[in-house]
Coordinates of C-alpha atoms in Angstrom, one line a residue:
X1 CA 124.7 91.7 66.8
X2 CA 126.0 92.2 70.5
X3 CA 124.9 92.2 73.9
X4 CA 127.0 93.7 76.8
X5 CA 125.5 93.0 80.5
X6 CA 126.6 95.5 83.2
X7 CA 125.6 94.1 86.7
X8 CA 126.5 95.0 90.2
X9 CA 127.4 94.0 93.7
X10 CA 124.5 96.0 94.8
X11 CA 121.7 97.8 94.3
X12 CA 122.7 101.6 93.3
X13 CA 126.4 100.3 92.5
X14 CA 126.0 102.6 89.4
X15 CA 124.9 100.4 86.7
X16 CA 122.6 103.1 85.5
X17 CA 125.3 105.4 85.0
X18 CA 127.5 103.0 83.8
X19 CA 125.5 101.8 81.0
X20 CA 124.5 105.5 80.2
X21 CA 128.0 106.3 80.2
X22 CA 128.4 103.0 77.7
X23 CA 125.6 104.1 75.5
X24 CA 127.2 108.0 75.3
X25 CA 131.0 106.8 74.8
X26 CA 129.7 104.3 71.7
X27 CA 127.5 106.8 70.4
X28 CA 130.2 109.4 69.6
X29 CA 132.0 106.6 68.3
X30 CA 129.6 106.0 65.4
X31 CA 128.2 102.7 67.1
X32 CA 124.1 102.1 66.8
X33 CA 123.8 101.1 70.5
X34 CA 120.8 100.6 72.3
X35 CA 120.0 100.2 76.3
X36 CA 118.0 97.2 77.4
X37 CA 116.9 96.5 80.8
X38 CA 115.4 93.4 80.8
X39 CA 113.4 93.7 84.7
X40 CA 113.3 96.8 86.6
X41 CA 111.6 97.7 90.0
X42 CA 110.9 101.5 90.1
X43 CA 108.2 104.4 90.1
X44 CA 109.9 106.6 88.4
X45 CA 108.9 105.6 84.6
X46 CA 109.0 107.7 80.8
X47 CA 106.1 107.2 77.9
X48 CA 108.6 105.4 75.0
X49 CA 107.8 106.6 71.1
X50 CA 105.9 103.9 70.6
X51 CA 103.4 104.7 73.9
X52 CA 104.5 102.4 76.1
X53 CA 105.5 102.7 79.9
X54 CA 109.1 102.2 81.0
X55 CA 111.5 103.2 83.5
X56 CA 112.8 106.5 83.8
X57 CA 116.7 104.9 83.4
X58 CA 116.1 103.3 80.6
X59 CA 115.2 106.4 79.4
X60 CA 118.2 108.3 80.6
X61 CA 120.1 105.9 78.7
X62 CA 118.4 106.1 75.3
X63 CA 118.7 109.7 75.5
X64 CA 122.8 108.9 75.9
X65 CA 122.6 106.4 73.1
X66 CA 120.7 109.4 71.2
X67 CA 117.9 106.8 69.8
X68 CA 114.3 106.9 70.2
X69 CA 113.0 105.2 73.6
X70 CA 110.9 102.3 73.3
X71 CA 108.9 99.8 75.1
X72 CA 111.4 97.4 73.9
X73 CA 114.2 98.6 75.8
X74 CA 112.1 97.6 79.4
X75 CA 110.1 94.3 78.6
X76 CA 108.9 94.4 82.7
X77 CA 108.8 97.0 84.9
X78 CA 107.2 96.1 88.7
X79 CA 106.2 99.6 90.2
X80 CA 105.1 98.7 94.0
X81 CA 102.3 99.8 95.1
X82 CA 102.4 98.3 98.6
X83 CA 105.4 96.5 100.9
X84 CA 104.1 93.1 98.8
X85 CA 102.4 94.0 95.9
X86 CA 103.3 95.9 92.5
X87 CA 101.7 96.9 89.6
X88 CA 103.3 94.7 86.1
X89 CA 103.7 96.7 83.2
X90 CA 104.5 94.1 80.5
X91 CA 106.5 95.4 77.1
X92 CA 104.5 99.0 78.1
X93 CA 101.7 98.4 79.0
X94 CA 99.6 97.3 82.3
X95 CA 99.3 93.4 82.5
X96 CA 98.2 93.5 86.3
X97 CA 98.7 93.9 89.8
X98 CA 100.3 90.8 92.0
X99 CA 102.1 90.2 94.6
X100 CA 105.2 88.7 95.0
X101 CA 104.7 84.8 95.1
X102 CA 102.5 85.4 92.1
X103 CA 105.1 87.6 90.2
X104 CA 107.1 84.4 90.9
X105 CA 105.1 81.8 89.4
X106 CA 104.7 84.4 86.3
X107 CA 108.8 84.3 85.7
X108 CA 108.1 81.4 83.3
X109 CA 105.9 84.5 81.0
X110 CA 108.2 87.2 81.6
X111 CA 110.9 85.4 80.4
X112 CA 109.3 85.3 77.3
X113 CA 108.5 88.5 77.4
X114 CA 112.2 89.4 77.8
X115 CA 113.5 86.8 75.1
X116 CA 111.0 89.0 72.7
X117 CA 111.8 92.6 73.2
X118 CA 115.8 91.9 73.1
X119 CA 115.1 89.7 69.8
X120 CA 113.5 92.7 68.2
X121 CA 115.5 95.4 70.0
X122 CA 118.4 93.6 68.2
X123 CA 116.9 93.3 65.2
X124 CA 117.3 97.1 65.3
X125 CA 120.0 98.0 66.9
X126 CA 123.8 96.0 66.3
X127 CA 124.9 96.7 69.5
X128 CA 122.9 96.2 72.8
X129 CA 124.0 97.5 76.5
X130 CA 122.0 95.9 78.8
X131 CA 121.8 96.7 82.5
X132 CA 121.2 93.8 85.3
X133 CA 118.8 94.7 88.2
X134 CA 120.4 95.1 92.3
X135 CA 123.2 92.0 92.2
X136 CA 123.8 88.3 90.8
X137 CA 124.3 87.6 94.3
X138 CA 120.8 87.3 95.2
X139 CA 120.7 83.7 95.1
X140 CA 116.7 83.1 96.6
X141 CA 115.9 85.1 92.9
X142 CA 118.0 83.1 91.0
X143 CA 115.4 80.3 89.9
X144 CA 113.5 81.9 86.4
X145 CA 115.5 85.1 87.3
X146 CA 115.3 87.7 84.3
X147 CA 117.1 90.2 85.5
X148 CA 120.8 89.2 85.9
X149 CA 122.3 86.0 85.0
X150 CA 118.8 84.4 83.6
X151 CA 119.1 87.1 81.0
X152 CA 122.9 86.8 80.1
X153 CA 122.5 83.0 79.6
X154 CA 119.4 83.7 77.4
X155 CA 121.2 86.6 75.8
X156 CA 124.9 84.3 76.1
X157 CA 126.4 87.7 76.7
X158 CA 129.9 88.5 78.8
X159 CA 129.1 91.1 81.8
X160 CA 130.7 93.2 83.8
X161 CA 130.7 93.8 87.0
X162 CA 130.3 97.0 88.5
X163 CA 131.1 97.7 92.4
X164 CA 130.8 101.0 94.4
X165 CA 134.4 101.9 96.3
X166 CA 132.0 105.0 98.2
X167 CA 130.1 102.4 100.4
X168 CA 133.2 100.7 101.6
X169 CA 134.8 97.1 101.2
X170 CA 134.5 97.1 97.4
X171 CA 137.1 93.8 97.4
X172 CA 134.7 91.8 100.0
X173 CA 131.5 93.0 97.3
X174 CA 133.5 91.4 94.3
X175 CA 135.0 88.6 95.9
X176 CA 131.9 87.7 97.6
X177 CA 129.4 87.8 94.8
X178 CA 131.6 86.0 92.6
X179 CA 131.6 83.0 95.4
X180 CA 128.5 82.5 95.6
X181 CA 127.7 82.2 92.0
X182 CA 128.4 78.8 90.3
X183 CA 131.3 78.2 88.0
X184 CA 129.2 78.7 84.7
X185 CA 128.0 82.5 85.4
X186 CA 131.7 83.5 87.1
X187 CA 133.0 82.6 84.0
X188 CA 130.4 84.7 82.3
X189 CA 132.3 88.1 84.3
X190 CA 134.8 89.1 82.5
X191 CA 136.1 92.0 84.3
X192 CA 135.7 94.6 87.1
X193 CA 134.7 98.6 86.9
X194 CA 134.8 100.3 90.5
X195 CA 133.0 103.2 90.8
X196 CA 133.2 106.2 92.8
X197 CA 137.3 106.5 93.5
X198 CA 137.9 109.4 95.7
X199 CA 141.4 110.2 96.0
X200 CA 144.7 108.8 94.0
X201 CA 144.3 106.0 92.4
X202 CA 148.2 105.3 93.1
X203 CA 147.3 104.1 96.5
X204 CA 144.9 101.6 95.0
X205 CA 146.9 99.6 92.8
X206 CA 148.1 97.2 95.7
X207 CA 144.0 96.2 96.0
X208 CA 143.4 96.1 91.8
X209 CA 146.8 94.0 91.9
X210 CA 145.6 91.3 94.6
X211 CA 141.8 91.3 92.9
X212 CA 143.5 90.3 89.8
X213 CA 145.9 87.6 91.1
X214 CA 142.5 86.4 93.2
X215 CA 139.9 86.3 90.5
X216 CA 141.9 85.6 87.4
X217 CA 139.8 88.5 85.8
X218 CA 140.8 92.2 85.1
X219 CA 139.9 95.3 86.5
X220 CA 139.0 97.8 83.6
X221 CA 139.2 100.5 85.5
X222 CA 138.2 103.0 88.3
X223 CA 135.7 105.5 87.4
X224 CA 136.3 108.4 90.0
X225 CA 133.2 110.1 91.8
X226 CA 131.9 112.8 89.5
X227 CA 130.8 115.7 91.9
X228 CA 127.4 117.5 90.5
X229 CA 126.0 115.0 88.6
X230 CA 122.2 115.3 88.4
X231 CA 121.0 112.6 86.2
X232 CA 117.2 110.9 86.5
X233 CA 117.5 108.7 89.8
X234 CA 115.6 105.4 89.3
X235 CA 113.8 105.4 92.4
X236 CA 116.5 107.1 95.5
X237 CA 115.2 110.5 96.9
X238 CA 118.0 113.0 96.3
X239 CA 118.7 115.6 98.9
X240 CA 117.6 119.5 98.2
X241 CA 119.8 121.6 96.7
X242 CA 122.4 124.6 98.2
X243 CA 120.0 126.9 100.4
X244 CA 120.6 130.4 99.3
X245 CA 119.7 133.8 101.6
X246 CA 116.5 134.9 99.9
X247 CA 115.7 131.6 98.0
X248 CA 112.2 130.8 97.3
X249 CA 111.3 127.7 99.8
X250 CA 110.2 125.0 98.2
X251 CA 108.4 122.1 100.3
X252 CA 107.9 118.5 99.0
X253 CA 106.0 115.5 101.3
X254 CA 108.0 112.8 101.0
X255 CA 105.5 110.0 100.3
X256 CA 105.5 106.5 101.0
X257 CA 104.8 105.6 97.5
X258 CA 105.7 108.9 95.6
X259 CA 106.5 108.8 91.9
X260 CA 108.6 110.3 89.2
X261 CA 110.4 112.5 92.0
X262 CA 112.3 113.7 88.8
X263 CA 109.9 116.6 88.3
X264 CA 112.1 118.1 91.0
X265 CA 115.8 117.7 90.0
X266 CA 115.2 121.3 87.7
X267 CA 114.3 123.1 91.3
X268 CA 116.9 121.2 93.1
X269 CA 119.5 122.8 90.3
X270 CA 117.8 126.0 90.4
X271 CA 120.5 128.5 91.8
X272 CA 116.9 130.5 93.5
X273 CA 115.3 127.8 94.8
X274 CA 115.7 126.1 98.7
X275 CA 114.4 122.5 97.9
X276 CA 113.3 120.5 101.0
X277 CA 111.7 117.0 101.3
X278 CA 109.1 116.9 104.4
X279 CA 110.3 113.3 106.1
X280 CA 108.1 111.6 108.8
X281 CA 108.6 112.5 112.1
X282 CA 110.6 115.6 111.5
X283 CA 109.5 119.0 111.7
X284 CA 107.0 120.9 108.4
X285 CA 109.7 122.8 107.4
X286 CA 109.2 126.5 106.4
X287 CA 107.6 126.8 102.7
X288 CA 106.9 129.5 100.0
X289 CA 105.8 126.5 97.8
X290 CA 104.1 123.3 98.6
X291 CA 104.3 120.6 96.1
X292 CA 102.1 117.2 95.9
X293 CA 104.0 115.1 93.9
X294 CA 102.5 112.2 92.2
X295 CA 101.2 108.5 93.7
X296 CA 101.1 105.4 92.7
X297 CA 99.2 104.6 95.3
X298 CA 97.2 108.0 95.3
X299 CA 94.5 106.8 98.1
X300 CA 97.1 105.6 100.6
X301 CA 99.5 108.3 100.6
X302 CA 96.5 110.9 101.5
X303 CA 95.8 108.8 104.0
X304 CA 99.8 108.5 105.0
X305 CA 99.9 112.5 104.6
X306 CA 97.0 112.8 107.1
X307 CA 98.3 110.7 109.6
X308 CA 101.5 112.8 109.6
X309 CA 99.3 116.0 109.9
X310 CA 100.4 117.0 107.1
X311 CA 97.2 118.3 105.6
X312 CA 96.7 120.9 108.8
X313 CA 100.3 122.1 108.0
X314 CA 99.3 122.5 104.5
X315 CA 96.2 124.4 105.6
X316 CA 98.0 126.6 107.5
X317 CA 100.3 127.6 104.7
X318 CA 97.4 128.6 102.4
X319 CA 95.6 130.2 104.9
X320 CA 99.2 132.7 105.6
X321 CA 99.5 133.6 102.1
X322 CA 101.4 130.3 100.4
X323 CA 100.6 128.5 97.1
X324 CA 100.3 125.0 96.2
X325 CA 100.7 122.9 93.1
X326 CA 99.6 119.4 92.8
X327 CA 100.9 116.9 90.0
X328 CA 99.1 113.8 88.6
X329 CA 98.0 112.0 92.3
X330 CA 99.2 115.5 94.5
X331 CA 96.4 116.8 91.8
X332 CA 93.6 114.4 92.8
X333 CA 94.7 115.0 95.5
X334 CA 93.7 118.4 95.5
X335 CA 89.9 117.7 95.0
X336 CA 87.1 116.6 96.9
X337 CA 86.8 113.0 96.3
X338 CA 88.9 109.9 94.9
X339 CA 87.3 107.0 93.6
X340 CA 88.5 103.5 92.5
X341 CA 86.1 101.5 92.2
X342 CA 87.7 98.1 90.4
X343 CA 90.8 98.7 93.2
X344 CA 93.1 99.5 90.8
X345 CA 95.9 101.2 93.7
X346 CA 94.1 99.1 96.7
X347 CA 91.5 98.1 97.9
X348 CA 88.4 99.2 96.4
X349 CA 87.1 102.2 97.7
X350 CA 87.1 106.0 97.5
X351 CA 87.9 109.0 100.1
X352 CA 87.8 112.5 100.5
X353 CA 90.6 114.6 98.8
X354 CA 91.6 118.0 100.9
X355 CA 89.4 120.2 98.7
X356 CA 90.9 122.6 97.3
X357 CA 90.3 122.3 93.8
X358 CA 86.1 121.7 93.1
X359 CA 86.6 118.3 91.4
X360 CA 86.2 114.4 91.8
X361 CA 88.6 111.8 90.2
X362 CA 88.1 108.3 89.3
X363 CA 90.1 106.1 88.7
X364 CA 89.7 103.7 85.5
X365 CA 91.2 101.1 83.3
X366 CA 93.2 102.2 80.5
X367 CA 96.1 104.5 81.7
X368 CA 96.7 107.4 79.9
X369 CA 100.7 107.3 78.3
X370 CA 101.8 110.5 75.8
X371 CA 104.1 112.8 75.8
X372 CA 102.7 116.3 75.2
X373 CA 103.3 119.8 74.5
X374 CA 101.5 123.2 74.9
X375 CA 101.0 126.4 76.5
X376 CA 100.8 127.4 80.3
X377 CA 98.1 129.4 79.8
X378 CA 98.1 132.0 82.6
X379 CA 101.1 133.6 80.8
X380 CA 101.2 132.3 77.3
X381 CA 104.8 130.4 77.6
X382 CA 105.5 126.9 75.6
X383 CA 106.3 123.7 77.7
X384 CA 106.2 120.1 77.2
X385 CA 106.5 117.4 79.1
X386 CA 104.3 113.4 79.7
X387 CA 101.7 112.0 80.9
X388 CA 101.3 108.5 83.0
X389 CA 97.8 108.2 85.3
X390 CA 94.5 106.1 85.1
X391 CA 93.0 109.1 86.9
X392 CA 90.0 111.1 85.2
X393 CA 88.8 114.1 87.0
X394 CA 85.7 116.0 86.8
X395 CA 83.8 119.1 87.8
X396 CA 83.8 123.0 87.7
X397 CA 87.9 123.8 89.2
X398 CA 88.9 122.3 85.3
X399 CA 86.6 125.5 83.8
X400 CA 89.9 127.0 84.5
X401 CA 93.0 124.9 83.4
X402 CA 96.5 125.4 84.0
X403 CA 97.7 124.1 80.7
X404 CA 96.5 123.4 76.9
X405 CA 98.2 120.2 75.8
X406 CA 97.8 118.9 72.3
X407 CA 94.7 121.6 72.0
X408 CA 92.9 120.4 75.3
X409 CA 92.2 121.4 78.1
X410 CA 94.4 120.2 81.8
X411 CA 94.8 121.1 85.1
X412 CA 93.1 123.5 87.1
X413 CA 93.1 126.7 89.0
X414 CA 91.5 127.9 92.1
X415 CA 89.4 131.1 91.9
X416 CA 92.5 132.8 93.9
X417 CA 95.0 131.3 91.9
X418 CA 96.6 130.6 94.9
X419 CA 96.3 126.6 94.0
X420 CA 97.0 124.9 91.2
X421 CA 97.1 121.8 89.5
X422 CA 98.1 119.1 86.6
X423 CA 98.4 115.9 85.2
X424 CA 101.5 116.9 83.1
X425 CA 105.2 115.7 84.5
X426 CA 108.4 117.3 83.5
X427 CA 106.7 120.5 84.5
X428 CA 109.8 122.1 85.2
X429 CA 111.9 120.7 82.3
X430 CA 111.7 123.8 80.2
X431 CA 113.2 127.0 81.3
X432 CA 110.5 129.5 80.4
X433 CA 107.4 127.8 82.1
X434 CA 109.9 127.4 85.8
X435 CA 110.6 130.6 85.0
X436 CA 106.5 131.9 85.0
X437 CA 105.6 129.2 87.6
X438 CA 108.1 130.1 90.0
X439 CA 107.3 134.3 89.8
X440 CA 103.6 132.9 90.3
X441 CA 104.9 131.1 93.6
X442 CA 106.5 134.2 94.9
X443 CA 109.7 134.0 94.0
X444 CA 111.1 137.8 92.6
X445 CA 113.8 137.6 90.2
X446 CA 114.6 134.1 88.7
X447 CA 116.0 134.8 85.5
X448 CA 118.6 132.0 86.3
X449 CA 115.8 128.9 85.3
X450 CA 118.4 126.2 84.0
X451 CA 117.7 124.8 80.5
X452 CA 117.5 121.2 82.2
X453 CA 117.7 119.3 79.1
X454 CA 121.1 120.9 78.3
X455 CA 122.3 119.8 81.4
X456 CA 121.5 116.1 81.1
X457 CA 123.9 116.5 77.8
X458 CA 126.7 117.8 79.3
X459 CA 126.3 115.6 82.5
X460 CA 126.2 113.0 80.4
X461 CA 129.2 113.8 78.4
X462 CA 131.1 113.6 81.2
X463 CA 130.4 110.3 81.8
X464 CA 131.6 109.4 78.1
X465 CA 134.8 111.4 79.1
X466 CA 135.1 109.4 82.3
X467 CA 135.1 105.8 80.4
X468 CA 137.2 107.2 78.2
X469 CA 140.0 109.1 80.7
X470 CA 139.7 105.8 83.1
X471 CA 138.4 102.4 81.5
X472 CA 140.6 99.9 79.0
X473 CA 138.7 101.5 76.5
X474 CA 140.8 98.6 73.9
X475 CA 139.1 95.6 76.4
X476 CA 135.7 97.2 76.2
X477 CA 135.9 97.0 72.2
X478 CA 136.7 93.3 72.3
X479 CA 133.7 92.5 74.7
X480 CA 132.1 94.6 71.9
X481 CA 133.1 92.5 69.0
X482 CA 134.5 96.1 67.7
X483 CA 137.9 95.5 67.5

């Protein structure tokens, strides 16, 4: 049994990648490797085998291991709800909302938590790649931390660290974390991967040579900055995609507290498709398509679209022609009233939805975790995809649904079919059903729908390459204990 801890001088140094890249390389080697992320802050999250809630990179990386995700893999996953406040999902499921001074003083039960799911995700699994959350160097989060060092002296696991060259002063980001970490946990680093080279690497090797002779520890390589990635992001908004003369315009709000944003990354690939995140305080831009994406904070980020004006813009869109699809919160959304009573987002309360879709939603105890497949209805075609909400919805608009899932009912369509909704994420995952939804939103010929799931292979294969073409594969091994 072995555990490998990559960690980094920053938040979105790569670790994601990095471990996914770890898990791919090991898999094609033969090696029963598992991710594990012991703490992760994000609202982009996956339903595991085992019907639990965890973080959509963990996922990502259990798809490059090529084993079945499971709530194991993310023991605690904090999805914020407000600037203070997140929602705790412990080992998959809900344990509560609290803020951050309580989240705190619950470390002590986390840890456990943590201890537990790596105990048993090694009990499975030989070798373990486990990914550290923003940096070490956080030293006000160091006492009960779970997420970097607390971990590897639980786990009493070497780590890697992992710095990002693209942002500038990648020696200063090693150098400095390592000061500020006591003598016990530097000597837990053993070695340096900097990520995202651009250029030759020939005029590096003065840098690599100093860090060396400073640190005492290697470098084990420099990944270079793979161009067209598009891999699930664990919370950062990616930019559209290429606009295109004739492409169908696709319109997202960007909200405040806006969820699995990953539903999007098949349109932003989509060689027919103009992608576009409205931003506050810049212009609607033009649309063929509005989404709602989903919430996890549904209540508030109506309230944030209305502020914004948002909900006149979106008006005038239907009113000229345009269609709109909501998912999971952009769904409630779509009704005519929102309800949580036991405060579940927020406060306690309801409001009025835009009213669109004839229905009401409450929101209750018990979320609802599956993944699903079925049948868009209005043209027959297979998708699949998951489910994450606490949202039930009632009334007349769900007489006609979008989708059967698992042989019921979901979703919704409006007597003019020129709005539309669903509880179901991945929407866009499988070719044929982007293919009908985006000739229902306008768009003429789009016979070039990419088979998503194929892509996250190859994408990450090329990450194995990478570690492969540019790390000391031979130290990686030994860290391994598979020499």
């Amino acid at each position: 049994m072995t555990t490998l801890m990559v960690q980094g001088t920053t938040s979105d140094a790569g670790k994601t990648l990095v471990v996914a890249a770890l898990c791919r390389w090991l898999a094609r080697r033969g090696v029963a490797v598992a991710p594990f992320k012991p703490q992760n802050m994000a609202l982009n999250s996956a339903v595991s085998e085992d019907g639990g809630e965890v973080g959509r990179s963990t996922a990502l990386q259990a798809l490059a291991a090529g084993v079945p995700l499971h709530s194991d893999m993310n023991p605690v996953l904090l999805k914020p709800q407000t600037d203070r406040g997140a929602q705790v999902i412990l080992r998959g499921r809900v344990h509560g909302n609290m803020d951050a001074l309580d989240y705190h003083a619950f470390k002590a039960t986390a840890r456990d938590a943590v201890r537990d799911a790596w105990t048993a995700l090694s009990a499975r699994h030989p070798v373990v790649v486990a990914e550290g959350a923003g940096s070490p160097a956080e030293i006000n989060l160091r006492a009960n931390d779970i997420a970097n060092m607390g971990f590897a002296e639980l786990a009493d696991c070497p780590v890697i660290l992992v710095a990002d060259i693209d942002r500038g002063g990648v020696f200063a980001q090693i150098v400095g974390t390592l000061a500020v970490l006591p003598p016990e946990e530097q000597a837990r680093i053993r070695g340096f991967v900097i990520n995202r080279f651009r250029g030759d690497p020939a005029l590096l090797q003065s840098g690599l040579d100093w860090l060396e002779q400073r640190t005492g520890k290697p470098v084990l390589g420099v990944l270079p900055y793979l161009h067209g990635l598009m891999l699930d992001a664990e919370d950062a908004v990616a930019g559209g995609g290429e606009h295109h003369a004739g492409a169908l315009k696709v319109t997202v709000p960007l909200l405040p507290r806006m969820s699995n944003h990953n539903d999007f990354d098949p349109l932003r690939l989509h060689p027919g498709v103009e992608l576009r995140f409205a931003e506050m305080g810049r212009p609607w831009p033009a649309a063929d398509l509005v989404i709602l994406p989903g919430s996890k904070a549904t209540r508030a980020d109506l309230a944030f679209l209305r502020e914004q004006g948002w909900d006149r813009e979106i008006e005038r869109h239907l009113r000229y022609g345009g269609k709109v699809l909501g998912i999971c919160g952009g769904f409630q959304m779509l009704g005519e009233r929102i309800e949580d009573p036991d405060g579940l987002e927020g406060q306690p309360g309801g409001d009025n939805g835009l009213g669109w879709l004839p229905l009401r939603t409450t929101l209750v105890r018990g979320k609802q975790l599956r993944n699903v497949s079925g049948t868009l209805l209005p043209d027959g075609v297979p998708i699949h995809g998951y489910e994450i909400h606490n949202g039930v919805s009632e009334g007349p608009a769900l007489d006609r649904p979008l989708l059967r899932l698992d042989g019921r009912a979901d979703g919704a369509l409006s007597d003019d079919d020129r709005v539309r909704g669903t509880y179901l994420h991945g929407l866009f995952d499988d070719p044929g059903a982007t293919d009908a939804l985006l000739r229902w939103a306008g768009l003429a010929d789009n016979a070039n729908a990419i088979d998503y799931d194929a892509h996250r292979q190859h994408d990450l294969d090329r990450l194995a390459d990478a570690i492969d073409q540019h790390l000391d594969t031979d130290a990686l091994l030994t860290l391994l204990n598979l020499t």
